[in-house]
């Protein structure tokens, strides 16, 4: 289904999901497409169009049930698919993610991390064990990961991605600020280009006094 | 100028800039809009349209000079405007950014960080001093920052942003996974929603065997 849906709509789904979670926390049970759009900076018509891509979930004149819509979105986002993810590169960013980021709330179970530094290999961050990159093949057999977070140096990202793809990894969450080489057609890559993000902020700032 | 340009074009500028830097590293001196488009996943016409928003930099049948175009983009992105930035919250993510991220290559000089933890306040990460949040007003007078990286807990992000806006901060690089409240019209916020990003990856993955 997702293949027919535009990337822009796909990219809005997590935002809807996040907003609906907030509404639920605030005790909202039902919401109109107009209110939902207002909260998201979209028009009511855009909201309805977005959901129509998936068959539409509302009822004319009734609005959306917040909990039901959230469940529908979780299913579309495949948050309960049970994907397993590993981290390549156990530096500060990996620490930050492991300590502060709830992978399980975003569709993935984090199973282990890999590095080459002798003072890291064999230790744990929270309960996540760190293995040596030499053990990658062996441990991927054990853990059967579906995806990998790349927090390794950019200069090895391409080679690592190819090695992981050969091991059955089909998704990359790429923090290396490097574009990965062309991968198999069924492999997806989500880049977090922090440089692009900060430059965008820079560009949009107004030089004042 | 930037006000008239669509957000989608603005968001592509850092990608052009990054790609041109790579071309220059590889010794490319001149490039056609077709080749530039190919490398960026855009059509030649889209490339020309994007640059026409800023007056156009190429010459018919000649292409773009890689170094000159890079300099033009740096100017549009305001990378040399001399903005100063501070970090609120000196946890793992702040460490990761300070240790691995080159702020100066992306338009900002990182001047200091703030936290409340007694074991952090008074120390440094690389040469960046960490002050107590109680010293925020005083230190903003000293350092005159233009922007702030928010790596603090999400539940205080809104209040911190309002406090910083009152101190003259006009840009936020927001990692708190929380949307900031409405701020002054001349204040810009660039959100790095890691949750949205990982959910997008999850959604796009193909469940295989």
mmCIF file of C-alpha atoms in Angstrom, chain B:
data_model
loop_
_atom_site.group_PDB
_atom_site.id
_atom_site.type_symbol
_atom_site.label_atom_id
_atom_site.label_comp_id
_atom_site.label_asym_id
_atom_site.label_seq_id
_atom_site.Cartn_x
_atom_site.Cartn_y
_atom_site.Cartn_z
ATOM 1 C CA UNK B 1 15.338 37.412 -0.628
ATOM 2 C CA UNK B 2 14.874 34.112 1.162
ATOM 3 C CA UNK B 3 11.321 35.086 2.146
ATOM 4 C CA UNK B 4 10.114 34.691 -1.436
ATOM 5 C CA UNK B 5 11.770 31.326 -1.891
ATOM 6 C CA UNK B 6 9.804 28.182 -1.081
ATOM 7 C CA UNK B 7 10.805 26.081 1.943
ATOM 8 C CA UNK B 8 11.449 23.114 -0.376
ATOM 9 C CA UNK B 9 14.059 25.095 -2.329
ATOM 10 C CA UNK B 10 15.648 26.379 0.894
ATOM 11 C CA UNK B 11 15.853 22.816 2.167
ATOM 12 C CA UNK B 12 17.657 21.731 -0.998
ATOM 13 C CA UNK B 13 20.350 24.419 -0.725
ATOM 14 C CA UNK B 14 22.434 22.597 1.940
ATOM 15 C CA UNK B 15 22.280 19.465 -0.214
ATOM 16 C CA UNK B 16 23.587 21.376 -3.234
ATOM 17 C CA UNK B 17 26.272 22.881 -1.038
ATOM 18 C CA UNK B 18 27.289 19.486 0.338
ATOM 19 C CA UNK B 19 27.344 17.957 -3.131
ATOM 20 C CA UNK B 20 29.414 20.815 -4.564
ATOM 21 C CA UNK B 21 31.939 20.424 -1.759
ATOM 22 C CA UNK B 22 32.260 16.763 -2.673
ATOM 23 C CA UNK B 23 32.689 17.636 -6.368
ATOM 24 C CA UNK B 24 35.402 20.120 -5.461
ATOM 25 C CA UNK B 25 37.190 17.517 -3.320
ATOM 26 C CA UNK B 26 37.112 15.277 -6.386
ATOM 27 C CA UNK B 27 38.668 17.996 -8.533
ATOM 28 C CA UNK B 28 35.581 18.915 -10.576
ATOM 29 C CA UNK B 29 35.829 22.521 -11.808
ATOM 30 C CA UNK B 30 32.715 22.964 -13.923
ATOM 31 C CA UNK B 31 29.439 21.065 -14.026
ATOM 32 C CA UNK B 32 26.322 21.180 -16.197
ATOM 33 C CA UNK B 33 22.860 21.473 -14.662
ATOM 34 C CA UNK B 34 22.153 17.983 -16.063
ATOM 35 C CA UNK B 35 25.118 16.394 -14.246
ATOM 36 C CA UNK B 36 24.391 18.369 -11.089
ATOM 37 C CA UNK B 37 20.774 17.203 -11.267
ATOM 38 C CA UNK B 38 21.812 13.585 -11.817
ATOM 39 C CA UNK B 39 24.024 13.671 -8.754
ATOM 40 C CA UNK B 40 21.229 15.163 -6.685
ATOM 41 C CA UNK B 41 18.302 13.150 -8.023
ATOM 42 C CA UNK B 42 16.780 16.209 -9.733
ATOM 43 C CA UNK B 43 16.146 17.177 -13.350
ATOM 44 C CA UNK B 44 18.322 19.785 -15.058
ATOM 45 C CA UNK B 45 15.285 22.024 -15.317
ATOM 46 C CA UNK B 46 14.642 21.770 -11.578
ATOM 47 C CA UNK B 47 18.254 22.701 -10.849
ATOM 48 C CA UNK B 48 18.023 25.759 -13.106
ATOM 49 C CA UNK B 49 14.687 26.749 -11.556
ATOM 50 C CA UNK B 50 16.131 26.449 -8.060
ATOM 51 C CA UNK B 51 19.059 28.727 -8.875
ATOM 52 C CA UNK B 52 16.845 31.147 -10.783
ATOM 53 C CA UNK B 53 15.178 31.895 -7.439
ATOM 54 C CA UNK B 54 18.429 33.633 -6.563
ATOM 55 C CA UNK B 55 19.143 35.179 -9.959
ATOM 56 C CA UNK B 56 20.722 32.092 -11.568
ATOM 57 C CA UNK B 57 24.451 31.462 -11.511
ATOM 58 C CA UNK B 58 25.139 29.521 -14.704
ATOM 59 C CA UNK B 59 25.897 30.516 -18.243
ATOM 60 C CA UNK B 60 23.954 28.918 -21.085
ATOM 61 C CA UNK B 61 25.946 26.036 -22.610
ATOM 62 C CA UNK B 62 28.774 26.515 -20.128
ATOM 63 C CA UNK B 63 27.430 25.139 -16.886
ATOM 64 C CA UNK B 64 28.335 26.151 -13.363
ATOM 65 C CA UNK B 65 31.756 26.850 -11.923
ATOM 66 C CA UNK B 66 31.830 24.554 -8.904
ATOM 67 C CA UNK B 67 33.801 26.838 -6.604
ATOM 68 C CA UNK B 68 31.904 29.995 -7.551
ATOM 69 C CA UNK B 69 28.538 28.259 -7.104
ATOM 70 C CA UNK B 70 29.630 26.950 -3.723
ATOM 71 C CA UNK B 71 30.558 30.469 -2.648
ATOM 72 C CA UNK B 72 27.210 31.824 -3.882
ATOM 73 C CA UNK B 73 25.384 29.152 -1.911
ATOM 74 C CA UNK B 74 27.448 29.841 1.207
ATOM 75 C CA UNK B 75 26.385 33.481 0.932
ATOM 76 C CA UNK B 76 22.690 32.608 0.479
ATOM 77 C CA UNK B 77 22.893 30.171 3.374
ATOM 78 C CA UNK B 78 24.595 32.979 5.377
ATOM 79 C CA UNK B 79 27.302 30.583 6.498
ATOM 80 C CA UNK B 80 29.660 33.506 7.038
ATOM 81 C CA UNK B 81 27.223 35.675 8.995
ATOM 82 C CA UNK B 82 29.138 34.958 12.198
ATOM 83 C CA UNK B 83 26.217 33.621 14.233
ATOM 84 C CA UNK B 84 27.004 32.400 17.735
ATOM 85 C CA UNK B 85 25.221 29.433 19.245
ATOM 86 C CA UNK B 86 24.874 27.954 22.732
ATOM 87 C CA UNK B 87 23.760 24.492 23.883
ATOM 88 C CA UNK B 88 21.095 24.004 26.537
ATOM 89 C CA UNK B 89 21.552 20.617 28.205
ATOM 90 C CA UNK B 90 25.059 19.137 28.356
ATOM 91 C CA UNK B 91 24.147 15.433 28.217
ATOM 92 C CA UNK B 92 25.244 12.709 25.821
ATOM 93 C CA UNK B 93 23.726 14.336 22.780
ATOM 94 C CA UNK B 94 25.509 17.621 23.535
ATOM 95 C CA UNK B 95 28.734 15.661 23.972
ATOM 96 C CA UNK B 96 28.165 13.904 20.664
ATOM 97 C CA UNK B 97 27.545 17.208 18.895
ATOM 98 C CA UNK B 98 30.484 19.017 20.498
ATOM 99 C CA UNK B 99 32.896 16.146 19.846
ATOM 100 C CA UNK B 100 31.818 15.200 16.341
ATOM 101 C CA UNK B 101 29.932 18.010 14.720
ATOM 102 C CA UNK B 102 31.717 20.926 13.088
ATOM 103 C CA UNK B 103 29.446 23.854 13.919
ATOM 104 C CA UNK B 104 31.736 26.328 12.164
ATOM 105 C CA UNK B 105 31.298 24.488 8.853
ATOM 106 C CA UNK B 106 27.567 25.056 9.144
ATOM 107 C CA UNK B 107 27.395 28.734 9.927
ATOM 108 C CA UNK B 108 27.733 28.889 13.698
ATOM 109 C CA UNK B 109 30.412 29.372 16.326
ATOM 110 C CA UNK B 110 29.618 27.295 19.394
ATOM 111 C CA UNK B 111 30.423 29.429 22.426
ATOM 112 C CA UNK B 112 29.197 27.676 25.568
ATOM 113 C CA UNK B 113 26.765 25.197 27.097
ATOM 114 C CA UNK B 114 24.381 25.222 30.053
ATOM 115 C CA UNK B 115 23.170 22.537 32.432
ATOM 116 C CA UNK B 116 22.031 22.180 36.038
ATOM 117 C CA UNK B 117 23.903 19.008 37.079
ATOM 118 C CA UNK B 118 26.570 19.828 39.691
ATOM 119 C CA UNK B 119 29.045 17.375 38.123
ATOM 120 C CA UNK B 120 28.788 19.147 34.763
ATOM 121 C CA UNK B 121 28.614 22.835 35.684
ATOM 122 C CA UNK B 122 32.091 24.372 35.759
ATOM 123 C CA UNK B 123 33.616 21.709 33.519
ATOM 124 C CA UNK B 124 34.351 21.851 29.797
ATOM 125 C CA UNK B 125 33.611 19.623 26.808
ATOM 126 C CA UNK B 126 36.503 20.156 24.429
ATOM 127 C CA UNK B 127 37.021 23.865 24.954
ATOM 128 C CA UNK B 128 33.354 24.633 25.508
ATOM 129 C CA UNK B 129 32.604 25.769 29.074
ATOM 130 C CA UNK B 130 29.467 24.576 30.837
ATOM 131 C CA UNK B 131 27.616 27.128 32.960
ATOM 132 C CA UNK B 132 24.660 26.723 35.308
ATOM 133 C CA UNK B 133 21.241 27.597 33.924
ATOM 134 C CA UNK B 134 21.059 30.242 36.680
ATOM 135 C CA UNK B 135 23.877 32.059 34.848
ATOM 136 C CA UNK B 136 21.993 32.085 31.546
ATOM 137 C CA UNK B 137 21.056 35.768 31.579
ATOM 138 C CA UNK B 138 24.523 36.868 32.658
ATOM 139 C CA UNK B 139 26.378 34.677 30.176
ATOM 140 C CA UNK B 140 24.127 35.662 27.281
ATOM 141 C CA UNK B 141 25.238 39.231 27.957
ATOM 142 C CA UNK B 142 28.850 38.088 27.733
ATOM 143 C CA UNK B 143 28.585 35.830 24.704
ATOM 144 C CA UNK B 144 25.711 37.524 22.827
ATOM 145 C CA UNK B 145 24.489 34.281 21.238
ATOM 146 C CA UNK B 146 22.137 34.355 18.237
ATOM 147 C CA UNK B 147 20.848 30.789 18.435
ATOM 148 C CA UNK B 148 20.507 27.838 20.799
ATOM 149 C CA UNK B 149 20.700 24.074 20.456
ATOM 150 C CA UNK B 150 18.041 22.503 22.667
ATOM 151 C CA UNK B 151 19.212 19.131 23.982
ATOM 152 C CA UNK B 152 17.420 19.551 27.309
ATOM 153 C CA UNK B 153 14.449 17.440 28.462
ATOM 154 C CA UNK B 154 11.358 18.001 26.337
ATOM 155 C CA UNK B 155 9.182 18.977 29.289
ATOM 156 C CA UNK B 156 11.195 22.156 29.906
ATOM 157 C CA UNK B 157 11.850 22.981 26.241
ATOM 158 C CA UNK B 158 8.967 25.434 25.866
ATOM 159 C CA UNK B 159 9.805 27.428 28.993
ATOM 160 C CA UNK B 160 13.512 27.490 28.118
ATOM 161 C CA UNK B 161 12.744 28.664 24.581
ATOM 162 C CA UNK B 162 10.652 31.536 25.925
ATOM 163 C CA UNK B 163 13.393 32.512 28.361
ATOM 164 C CA UNK B 164 15.971 32.449 25.569
ATOM 165 C CA UNK B 165 13.792 34.421 23.176
ATOM 166 C CA UNK B 166 13.550 37.155 25.800
ATOM 167 C CA UNK B 167 17.369 37.164 25.850
ATOM 168 C CA UNK B 168 17.522 37.821 22.109
ATOM 169 C CA UNK B 169 17.918 34.273 20.783
ATOM 170 C CA UNK B 170 16.367 34.173 17.312
ATOM 171 C CA UNK B 171 17.001 30.600 16.227
ATOM 172 C CA UNK B 172 16.517 27.174 17.787
ATOM 173 C CA UNK B 173 17.957 23.844 16.733
ATOM 174 C CA UNK B 174 15.516 21.680 18.599
ATOM 175 C CA UNK B 175 16.392 18.082 19.486
ATOM 176 C CA UNK B 176 13.836 17.726 22.294
ATOM 177 C CA UNK B 177 11.280 15.877 20.170
ATOM 178 C CA UNK B 178 8.736 18.408 21.405
ATOM 179 C CA UNK B 179 7.236 21.172 19.315
ATOM 180 C CA UNK B 180 8.050 24.572 20.773
ATOM 181 C CA UNK B 181 5.218 26.993 21.581
ATOM 182 C CA UNK B 182 4.518 29.822 19.147
ATOM 183 C CA UNK B 183 7.462 32.211 19.317
ATOM 184 C CA UNK B 184 8.044 35.722 17.973
ATOM 185 C CA UNK B 185 7.666 36.062 14.199
ATOM 186 C CA UNK B 186 11.383 36.650 13.674
ATOM 187 C CA UNK B 187 12.388 33.534 15.621
ATOM 188 C CA UNK B 188 13.010 30.402 13.580
ATOM 189 C CA UNK B 189 13.032 26.837 14.781
ATOM 190 C CA UNK B 190 14.588 23.867 13.039
ATOM 191 C CA UNK B 191 13.312 20.655 14.575
ATOM 192 C CA UNK B 192 15.288 17.454 14.493
ATOM 193 C CA UNK B 193 12.477 15.009 15.211
ATOM 194 C CA UNK B 194 14.393 11.784 15.594
ATOM 195 C CA UNK B 195 11.199 9.870 16.389
ATOM 196 C CA UNK B 196 9.547 10.979 13.156
ATOM 197 C CA UNK B 197 12.655 9.999 11.252
ATOM 198 C CA UNK B 198 12.869 6.493 12.717
ATOM 199 C CA UNK B 199 9.124 5.942 12.251
ATOM 200 C CA UNK B 200 9.493 6.933 8.604
ATOM 201 C CA UNK B 201 12.192 4.302 8.213
ATOM 202 C CA UNK B 202 9.962 1.745 9.911
ATOM 203 C CA UNK B 203 7.057 2.586 7.617
ATOM 204 C CA UNK B 204 9.159 2.257 4.469
ATOM 205 C CA UNK B 205 10.766 -1.048 5.358
ATOM 206 C CA UNK B 206 9.547 -4.135 3.544
ATOM 207 C CA UNK B 207 8.831 -7.039 5.832
ATOM 208 C CA UNK B 208 10.854 -9.866 4.315
ATOM 209 C CA UNK B 209 11.958 -13.239 5.586
#
